[in-house]
Each structure stands twice: as C-alpha cells, then as structure tokens.
PDB file of C-alpha atoms in Angstrom:
ATOM      1  CA  GLY P   1      25.285   1.319   2.985  1.00  0.00           C
ATOM      2  CA  GLU P   2      24.988   3.063   0.228  1.00  0.00           C
ATOM      3  CA  SER P   3      22.026   6.173  -0.061  1.00  0.00           C
ATOM      4  CA  VAL P   4      20.166   8.856  -1.997  1.00  0.00           C
ATOM      5  CA  GLY P   5      20.880  12.215  -0.466  1.00  0.00           C
ATOM      6  CA  LEU P   6      19.863  15.607  -1.212  1.00  0.00           C
ATOM      7  CA  HIS P   7      21.937  18.666  -1.624  1.00  0.00           C
ATOM      8  CA  LEU P   8      19.151  21.279  -0.763  1.00  0.00           C
ATOM      9  CA  PRO P   9      16.169  20.535   2.004  1.00  0.00           C
ATOM     10  CA  THR P  10      13.942  23.400   0.973  1.00  0.00           C
ATOM     11  CA  LEU P  11      14.306  26.010  -1.849  1.00  0.00           C
ATOM     12  CA  SER P  12      12.722  29.514  -1.961  1.00  0.00           C
ATOM     13  CA  VAL P  13      11.664  30.508  -5.675  1.00  0.00           C
ATOM     14  CA  GLN P  14       9.014  33.056  -7.312  1.00  0.00           C
ATOM     15  CA  GLU P  15       6.782  31.936 -10.078  1.00  0.00           C
ATOM     16  CA  GLY P  16       8.069  32.179 -13.535  1.00  0.00           C
ATOM     17  CA  ASP P  17      11.531  31.320 -12.342  1.00  0.00           C
ATOM     18  CA  ASN P  18      13.068  28.233 -13.420  1.00  0.00           C
ATOM     19  CA  SER P  19      13.925  25.947 -10.090  1.00  0.00           C
ATOM     20  CA  ILE P  20      16.842  23.276  -9.671  1.00  0.00           C
ATOM     21  CA  ILE P  21      16.590  20.149  -7.557  1.00  0.00           C
ATOM     22  CA  ASN P  22      20.046  18.631  -6.691  1.00  0.00           C
ATOM     23  CA  CYS P  23      20.069  15.054  -5.654  1.00  0.00           C
ATOM     24  CA  ALA P  24      23.422  13.057  -4.917  1.00  0.00           C
ATOM     25  CA  TYR P  25      23.807   9.094  -5.243  1.00  0.00           C
ATOM     26  CA  SER P  26      26.396   7.239  -4.481  1.00  0.00           C
ATOM     27  CA  ASN P  27      25.312   3.734  -5.377  1.00  0.00           C
ATOM     28  CA  SER P  28      27.346   3.507  -9.080  1.00  0.00           C
ATOM     29  CA  ALA P  29      25.389  -0.173  -9.636  1.00  0.00           C
ATOM     30  CA  SER P  30      22.107   2.108  -9.736  1.00  0.00           C
ATOM     31  CA  ASP P  31      20.970   2.487 -13.399  1.00  0.00           C
ATOM     32  CA  TYR P  32      17.599   4.214 -12.816  1.00  0.00           C
ATOM     33  CA  PHE P  33      16.512   7.191 -11.483  1.00  0.00           C
ATOM     34  CA  ILE P  34      13.354   8.667 -10.614  1.00  0.00           C
ATOM     35  CA  TRP P  35      11.775  11.847  -9.632  1.00  0.00           C
ATOM     36  CA  TYR P  36       8.579  12.115  -7.496  1.00  0.00           C
ATOM     37  CA  LYS P  37       6.606  15.125  -6.401  1.00  0.00           C
ATOM     38  CA  GLN P  38       4.453  14.681  -3.338  1.00  0.00           C
ATOM     39  CA  GLU P  39       1.737  17.702  -2.551  1.00  0.00           C
ATOM     40  CA  SER P  40       0.762  17.670   1.566  1.00  0.00           C
ATOM     41  CA  GLY P  41      -0.960  14.553   2.557  1.00  0.00           C
ATOM     42  CA  LYS P  42      -0.721  12.865  -0.779  1.00  0.00           C
ATOM     43  CA  GLY P  43       0.762   9.552  -2.459  1.00  0.00           C
ATOM     44  CA  PRO P  44       3.983  10.833  -4.502  1.00  0.00           C
ATOM     45  CA  GLN P  45       3.239  11.415  -8.129  1.00  0.00           C
ATOM     46  CA  PHE P  46       6.289  10.266 -10.774  1.00  0.00           C
ATOM     47  CA  ILE P  47       7.605  13.417 -12.763  1.00  0.00           C
ATOM     48  CA  ILE P  48      10.388  12.076 -14.543  1.00  0.00           C
ATOM     49  CA  ASP P  49      12.577   9.108 -14.830  1.00  0.00           C
ATOM     50  CA  ILE P  50      16.018   8.649 -16.290  1.00  0.00           C
ATOM     51  CA  ARG P  51      18.593   5.403 -17.285  1.00  0.00           C
ATOM     52  CA  SER P  52      22.222   5.526 -16.563  1.00  0.00           C
ATOM     53  CA  ASN P  53      22.645   5.225 -20.578  1.00  0.00           C
ATOM     54  CA  MET P  54      21.157   8.798 -20.956  1.00  0.00           C
ATOM     55  CA  ASP P  55      22.560  11.972 -19.333  1.00  0.00           C
ATOM     56  CA  LYS P  56      19.598  14.407 -20.363  1.00  0.00           C
ATOM     57  CA  ARG P  57      15.689  13.871 -20.697  1.00  0.00           C
ATOM     58  CA  GLN P  58      13.100  16.408 -21.002  1.00  0.00           C
ATOM     59  CA  GLY P  59       9.421  16.388 -19.934  1.00  0.00           C
ATOM     60  CA  GLN P  60       6.717  18.805 -20.100  1.00  0.00           C
ATOM     61  CA  ARG P  61       8.615  21.707 -18.643  1.00  0.00           C
ATOM     62  CA  VAL P  62      10.676  19.089 -16.391  1.00  0.00           C
ATOM     63  CA  THR P  63      14.788  18.153 -17.238  1.00  0.00           C
ATOM     64  CA  VAL P  64      16.432  16.078 -15.735  1.00  0.00           C
ATOM     65  CA  LEU P  65      20.180  15.100 -15.876  1.00  0.00           C
ATOM     66  CA  LEU P  66      22.529  12.952 -14.986  1.00  0.00           C
ATOM     67  CA  ASN P  67      26.269  13.067 -14.420  1.00  0.00           C
ATOM     68  CA  LYS P  68      27.421   9.828 -13.811  1.00  0.00           C
ATOM     69  CA  THR P  69      31.217  10.872 -12.915  1.00  0.00           C
ATOM     70  CA  VAL P  70      30.201  12.667  -9.669  1.00  0.00           C
ATOM     71  CA  LYS P  71      26.951  10.467  -9.371  1.00  0.00           C
ATOM     72  CA  HIS P  72      24.648  13.695  -9.251  1.00  0.00           C
ATOM     73  CA  LEU P  73      21.334  14.057 -10.836  1.00  0.00           C
ATOM     74  CA  SER P  74      19.109  17.211 -10.699  1.00  0.00           C
ATOM     75  CA  LEU P  75      15.621  18.114 -11.866  1.00  0.00           C
ATOM     76  CA  GLN P  76      14.623  21.387 -13.768  1.00  0.00           C
ATOM     77  CA  ILE P  77      11.766  22.747 -13.629  1.00  0.00           C
ATOM     78  CA  ALA P  78      11.241  25.413 -16.299  1.00  0.00           C
ATOM     79  CA  ALA P  79       8.937  28.693 -15.046  1.00  0.00           C
ATOM     80  CA  THR P  80       7.728  27.298 -12.199  1.00  0.00           C
ATOM     81  CA  GLN P  81       4.023  27.643 -11.213  1.00  0.00           C
ATOM     82  CA  PRO P  82       2.244  28.077  -7.493  1.00  0.00           C
ATOM     83  CA  GLY P  83       1.306  24.510  -8.241  1.00  0.00           C
ATOM     84  CA  ASP P  84       4.481  22.928  -8.356  1.00  0.00           C
ATOM     85  CA  SER P  85       5.026  24.015  -4.975  1.00  0.00           C
ATOM     86  CA  ALA P  86       5.492  20.554  -3.028  1.00  0.00           C
ATOM     87  CA  VAL P  87       8.149  18.237  -2.132  1.00  0.00           C
ATOM     88  CA  TYR P  88      10.438  16.610  -4.720  1.00  0.00           C
ATOM     89  CA  PHE P  89      11.925  13.291  -3.958  1.00  0.00           C
ATOM     90  CA  CYS P  90      14.900  11.381  -6.154  1.00  0.00           C
ATOM     91  CA  ALA P  91      15.267   7.436  -5.841  1.00  0.00           C
ATOM     92  CA  GLU P  92      17.345   5.263  -7.939  1.00  0.00           C
ATOM     93  CA  ASN P  93      16.830   1.390  -8.159  1.00  0.00           C
ATOM     94  CA  SER P  94      18.828   0.228  -5.120  1.00  0.00           C
ATOM     95  CA  GLY P  95      22.516  -0.569  -7.352  1.00  0.00           C
ATOM     96  CA  GLY P  96      20.137  -2.179 -10.394  1.00  0.00           C
ATOM     97  CA  SER P  97      17.497  -3.713  -8.134  1.00  0.00           C
ATOM     98  CA  ASN P  98      14.399  -4.496 -10.603  1.00  0.00           C
ATOM     99  CA  TYR P  99      12.027  -3.825  -7.813  1.00  0.00           C
ATOM    100  CA  LYS P 100      13.129  -2.139  -5.332  1.00  0.00           C
ATOM    101  CA  LEU P 101      13.974   1.600  -4.760  1.00  0.00           C
ATOM    102  CA  THR P 102      15.749   4.235  -2.120  1.00  0.00           C
ATOM    103  CA  PHE P 103      14.097   7.170  -1.897  1.00  0.00           C
ATOM    104  CA  GLY P 104      15.870  10.730  -1.032  1.00  0.00           C
ATOM    105  CA  LYS P 105      15.211  12.886   1.836  1.00  0.00           C
ATOM    106  CA  GLY P 106      13.212  14.872  -0.439  1.00  0.00           C
ATOM    107  CA  THR P 107      13.763  18.644  -0.979  1.00  0.00           C
ATOM    108  CA  LEU P 108      10.616  21.283  -0.451  1.00  0.00           C
ATOM    109  CA  LEU P 109       9.956  23.822  -3.464  1.00  0.00           C
ATOM    110  CA  THR P 110       7.563  26.902  -2.599  1.00  0.00           C
ATOM    111  CA  VAL P 111       6.812  29.416  -5.291  1.00  0.00           C
ATOM    112  CA  ASN P 112       5.841  32.255  -4.245  1.00  0.00           C
ATOM    113  CA  PRO P 113       3.055  34.334  -6.762  1.00  0.00           C
TER     114      PRO P 113
ATOM    115  CA  ASP K   1     -10.855   4.231 -13.116  1.00  0.00           C
ATOM    116  CA  GLY K   2      -7.069   2.092 -12.857  1.00  0.00           C
ATOM    117  CA  GLY K   3      -5.156   3.001  -9.538  1.00  0.00           C
ATOM    118  CA  ILE K   4      -3.843   2.066  -6.143  1.00  0.00           C
ATOM    119  CA  THR K   5      -6.642   2.430  -3.277  1.00  0.00           C
ATOM    120  CA  GLN K   6      -5.793   2.366   0.272  1.00  0.00           C
ATOM    121  CA  SER K   7      -8.338   2.411   2.973  1.00  0.00           C
ATOM    122  CA  PRO K   8      -8.793   4.337   5.297  1.00  0.00           C
ATOM    123  CA  LYS K   9      -7.391   7.750   4.955  1.00  0.00           C
ATOM    124  CA  TYR K  10      -7.412   8.580   8.352  1.00  0.00           C
ATOM    125  CA  LEU K  11      -7.152   5.795  11.387  1.00  0.00           C
ATOM    126  CA  PHE K  12      -7.073   6.342  14.788  1.00  0.00           C
ATOM    127  CA  ARG K  13      -5.679   3.546  17.599  1.00  0.00           C
ATOM    128  CA  LYS K  14      -5.345   2.680  20.924  1.00  0.00           C
ATOM    129  CA  GLU K  15      -2.075   1.717  21.984  1.00  0.00           C
ATOM    130  CA  GLY K  16      -1.387  -2.292  22.261  1.00  0.00           C
ATOM    131  CA  GLN K  17      -4.166  -2.855  19.429  1.00  0.00           C
ATOM    132  CA  ASN K  18      -3.512  -4.244  16.001  1.00  0.00           C
ATOM    133  CA  VAL K  19      -4.436  -2.200  12.981  1.00  0.00           C
ATOM    134  CA  THR K  20      -4.762  -3.274   9.309  1.00  0.00           C
ATOM    135  CA  LEU K  21      -4.272  -1.002   6.516  1.00  0.00           C
ATOM    136  CA  SER K  22      -6.002  -1.597   3.156  1.00  0.00           C
ATOM    137  CA  CYS K  23      -4.187  -1.671  -0.233  1.00  0.00           C
ATOM    138  CA  GLU K  24      -5.809  -2.598  -3.673  1.00  0.00           C
ATOM    139  CA  GLN K  25      -4.625  -2.280  -7.429  1.00  0.00           C
ATOM    140  CA  ASN K  26      -6.442  -2.827 -10.258  1.00  0.00           C
ATOM    141  CA  LEU K  27      -3.168  -1.849 -12.398  1.00  0.00           C
ATOM    142  CA  ASN K  28      -2.152  -5.693 -12.918  1.00  0.00           C
ATOM    143  CA  HIS K  29       1.398  -5.285 -11.279  1.00  0.00           C
ATOM    144  CA  ASP K  30       3.269  -8.071 -10.026  1.00  0.00           C
ATOM    145  CA  ALA K  31       5.005  -5.511  -7.225  1.00  0.00           C
ATOM    146  CA  MET K  32       3.258  -4.281  -4.571  1.00  0.00           C
ATOM    147  CA  TYR K  33       5.145  -1.918  -1.750  1.00  0.00           C
ATOM    148  CA  TRP K  34       4.888  -0.483   1.921  1.00  0.00           C
ATOM    149  CA  TYR K  35       6.221   2.454   2.958  1.00  0.00           C
ATOM    150  CA  ARG K  36       6.003   4.413   6.239  1.00  0.00           C
ATOM    151  CA  GLN K  37       6.860   8.479   6.151  1.00  0.00           C
ATOM    152  CA  ASP K  38       7.588  10.631   9.043  1.00  0.00           C
ATOM    153  CA  PRO K  39       7.050  14.111   9.135  1.00  0.00           C
ATOM    154  CA  GLY K  40       9.941  15.885   6.820  1.00  0.00           C
ATOM    155  CA  GLN K  41      11.436  12.580   6.188  1.00  0.00           C
ATOM    156  CA  GLY K  42      11.382   9.998   2.477  1.00  0.00           C
ATOM    157  CA  LEU K  43      10.125   7.166   1.921  1.00  0.00           C
ATOM    158  CA  ARG K  44      11.336   3.668   4.093  1.00  0.00           C
ATOM    159  CA  LEU K  45      10.638   0.729   2.625  1.00  0.00           C
ATOM    160  CA  ILE K  46       8.454  -1.428   4.784  1.00  0.00           C
ATOM    161  CA  TYR K  47       8.251  -4.868   2.747  1.00  0.00           C
ATOM    162  CA  TYR K  48       7.312  -5.774  -0.643  1.00  0.00           C
ATOM    163  CA  SER K  49       6.336  -8.560  -2.536  1.00  0.00           C
ATOM    164  CA  GLN K  50       7.461  -9.320  -5.897  1.00  0.00           C
ATOM    165  CA  ILE K  51       4.795 -12.069  -6.766  1.00  0.00           C
ATOM    166  CA  VAL K  52       1.432 -13.630  -4.962  1.00  0.00           C
ATOM    167  CA  ASN K  53       1.853 -15.868  -2.158  1.00  0.00           C
ATOM    168  CA  ASP K  54       5.456 -14.016  -1.210  1.00  0.00           C
ATOM    169  CA  PHE K  55       7.169 -11.193   0.323  1.00  0.00           C
ATOM    170  CA  GLN K  56      10.322  -9.664   1.483  1.00  0.00           C
ATOM    171  CA  LYS K  57      11.140  -7.692   4.606  1.00  0.00           C
ATOM    172  CA  GLY K  58      12.076  -3.653   3.571  1.00  0.00           C
ATOM    173  CA  ASP K  59      14.536  -1.708   6.066  1.00  0.00           C
ATOM    174  CA  ILE K  60      11.797  -1.828   8.872  1.00  0.00           C
ATOM    175  CA  ALA K  61       9.854  -4.427   8.980  1.00  0.00           C
ATOM    176  CA  GLU K  62      10.293  -5.373  12.877  1.00  0.00           C
ATOM    177  CA  GLY K  63       6.314  -4.471  14.086  1.00  0.00           C
ATOM    178  CA  TYR K  64       4.934  -4.993  11.151  1.00  0.00           C
ATOM    179  CA  SER K  65       3.225  -8.153   9.113  1.00  0.00           C
ATOM    180  CA  VAL K  66       1.889  -8.649   5.387  1.00  0.00           C
ATOM    181  CA  SER K  67      -0.011 -10.768   3.760  1.00  0.00           C
ATOM    182  CA  ARG K  68      -0.392 -11.248  -0.053  1.00  0.00           C
ATOM    183  CA  GLU K  69      -3.138 -14.050  -0.901  1.00  0.00           C
ATOM    184  CA  LYS K  70      -3.940 -11.667  -4.239  1.00  0.00           C
ATOM    185  CA  LYS K  71      -2.402 -10.022  -6.905  1.00  0.00           C
ATOM    186  CA  GLU K  72      -4.976  -6.783  -6.096  1.00  0.00           C
ATOM    187  CA  SER K  73      -4.497  -6.472  -2.258  1.00  0.00           C
ATOM    188  CA  PHE K  74      -1.288  -6.278  -0.007  1.00  0.00           C
ATOM    189  CA  PRO K  75      -2.674  -5.558   3.191  1.00  0.00           C
ATOM    190  CA  LEU K  76      -0.371  -4.528   6.220  1.00  0.00           C
ATOM    191  CA  THR K  77      -0.753  -5.166   9.463  1.00  0.00           C
ATOM    192  CA  VAL K  78       1.301  -2.821  12.345  1.00  0.00           C
ATOM    193  CA  THR K  79       1.241  -4.717  15.490  1.00  0.00           C
ATOM    194  CA  SER K  80       1.559  -3.745  19.233  1.00  0.00           C
ATOM    195  CA  ALA K  81       5.423  -4.760  18.648  1.00  0.00           C
ATOM    196  CA  GLN K  82       6.193  -1.601  16.751  1.00  0.00           C
ATOM    197  CA  LYS K  83       6.809   0.950  18.953  1.00  0.00           C
ATOM    198  CA  ASN K  84       6.195   4.066  17.574  1.00  0.00           C
ATOM    199  CA  PRO K  85       3.311   3.355  15.047  1.00  0.00           C
ATOM    200  CA  THR K  86       2.066   6.920  14.322  1.00  0.00           C
ATOM    201  CA  ALA K  87       3.111   7.684  10.533  1.00  0.00           C
ATOM    202  CA  PHE K  88       1.706   8.251   7.422  1.00  0.00           C
ATOM    203  CA  TYR K  89       1.812   4.541   5.392  1.00  0.00           C
ATOM    204  CA  LEU K  90       2.144   4.418   1.129  1.00  0.00           C
ATOM    205  CA  CYS K  91       1.349   1.638  -0.382  1.00  0.00           C
ATOM    206  CA  ALA K  92       2.528   1.411  -4.055  1.00  0.00           C
ATOM    207  CA  SER K  93       2.954  -1.230  -6.854  1.00  0.00           C
ATOM    208  CA  SER K  94       4.769  -1.421 -10.512  1.00  0.00           C
ATOM    209  CA  ASN K  95       6.169  -3.798 -12.990  1.00  0.00           C
ATOM    210  CA  TYR K  96       9.196  -2.733 -13.266  1.00  0.00           C
ATOM    211  CA  TYR K  97      11.098   0.585 -11.863  1.00  0.00           C
ATOM    212  CA  GLU K  98       8.509   2.902 -11.771  1.00  0.00           C
ATOM    213  CA  GLN K  99       6.155   2.687  -8.894  1.00  0.00           C
ATOM    214  CA  TYR K 100       3.109   3.857  -8.857  1.00  0.00           C
ATOM    215  CA  PHE K 101       1.681   5.266  -5.029  1.00  0.00           C
ATOM    216  CA  GLY K 102      -1.508   5.124  -3.042  1.00  0.00           C
ATOM    217  CA  PRO K 103      -2.934   8.091  -1.560  1.00  0.00           C
ATOM    218  CA  GLY K 104      -1.524   7.075   1.642  1.00  0.00           C
ATOM    219  CA  THR K 105      -3.181   5.839   5.639  1.00  0.00           C
ATOM    220  CA  ARG K 106      -2.473   8.521   8.241  1.00  0.00           C
ATOM    221  CA  LEU K 107      -2.250   6.116  11.120  1.00  0.00           C
ATOM    222  CA  THR K 108      -2.481   8.167  14.744  1.00  0.00           C
ATOM    223  CA  VAL K 109      -1.836   6.046  17.664  1.00  0.00           C
ATOM    224  CA  THR K 110      -2.301   6.945  20.964  1.00  0.00           C
TER     225      THR K 110
END
C-alpha cells in the first residue's frame, strides 16, 4: 500500500542553525499534510499543517513546503534551539480521508549547544 | 483545561491477562483513535471511532478491542491474544484532520 516515509532518520545540528526535515509521500490522493513534534515519553504535538492547494505555509520559526510534483514535504525550523530536539513526524490524510492519518516513521532531531 | 487524558502513565501486566487503557477527552471531538508506537517506529493505527457506538479496525487491530459508549471516552483493551503487547499506546481525538494526542500509556507485559 501507499505510505509516508522520511529520507533521513536522524539529523544533528548546531544551536542557531536552520534545520530541514524531509518527507516523501506516495499517495497522490492525499490533500492534507501535517507535522508533529514528539518529545521523549510524550504524545505528539501539532506543529504546522498544509493543504494541497498551497505550496508553502509559515508559522512561528517553522515553514512547511509542499512539492506535489515530486510528492515531497519538508519542515524548516529557523534558528534551531535545544528545545527543538525531538522526533518529528509527517502525516498525510490517507488518500483524502477526513479522519485517518498515515504517519511516517519520524526523524530524530538533535540540537547541539 | 481542555485536552486528552490517558491513564495510567505506566502499566505492568503478566502475560495472559487482559488490560484496559483509559482515554478521555473534553474537546467535544467526534472522532477518537488508538495508536501503537514501538521504539524507533512511527504510529500505527489500532482502532478509530468517528461517532459514538461505532468504530472501525485500523491497520493492526488483531488482539485489541474497543468500545465507544460515550463521546468523551474510548477505552482500549489489550487482550491475551495480542502477541507482542509491550509498547507505548497513544490516544487521539479530532473533529477533522488535525488530531490531538494524549500523553500516552507505556504498557509492559512480562
């Protein structure tokens, strides 16, 4: 079946640098994408989302880019801080489902002080 | 405070015993979900419910059961038929796409 995957399982950056976390999706019918942050031992927290009619969306220190041509999603974190260290998951709405999300395996971001 | 609560945070059981994990939400969300997360893995959907008294199997429903008698509550029972029950279990709720997650329950079966 179709699934969401990630290019890099781990990413290590220096504090203050920008971070880019990538995600590939294969279900062309998905029209909603979301990024979650999960700290160790906790539940995932919403970061930012984007619909397929957009190619970029910005939040506070975060930007999500969507390239539907190559089915690629990325999360950019500006001026990465130690508190950003976590696992980041992308998810898609399972081929257009109103409720079900399909999650990628996650990328572990480590920020070095 | 609005949110999702899961209890307990840690749960230990002997092999062969059924165990029920609690999930309560006061967000007035229609849909609720249960996921399983293994170390270094993503979230896998066990069951979900879009409305009271109705629920559907997810990708890994075997060995699990749920009920949805109230909008606020969606308990998950891990039965003795589940071959590898030790995992981190996450409950979520939503009214549309964005799912809100609880803090999780770490179940250890020995």
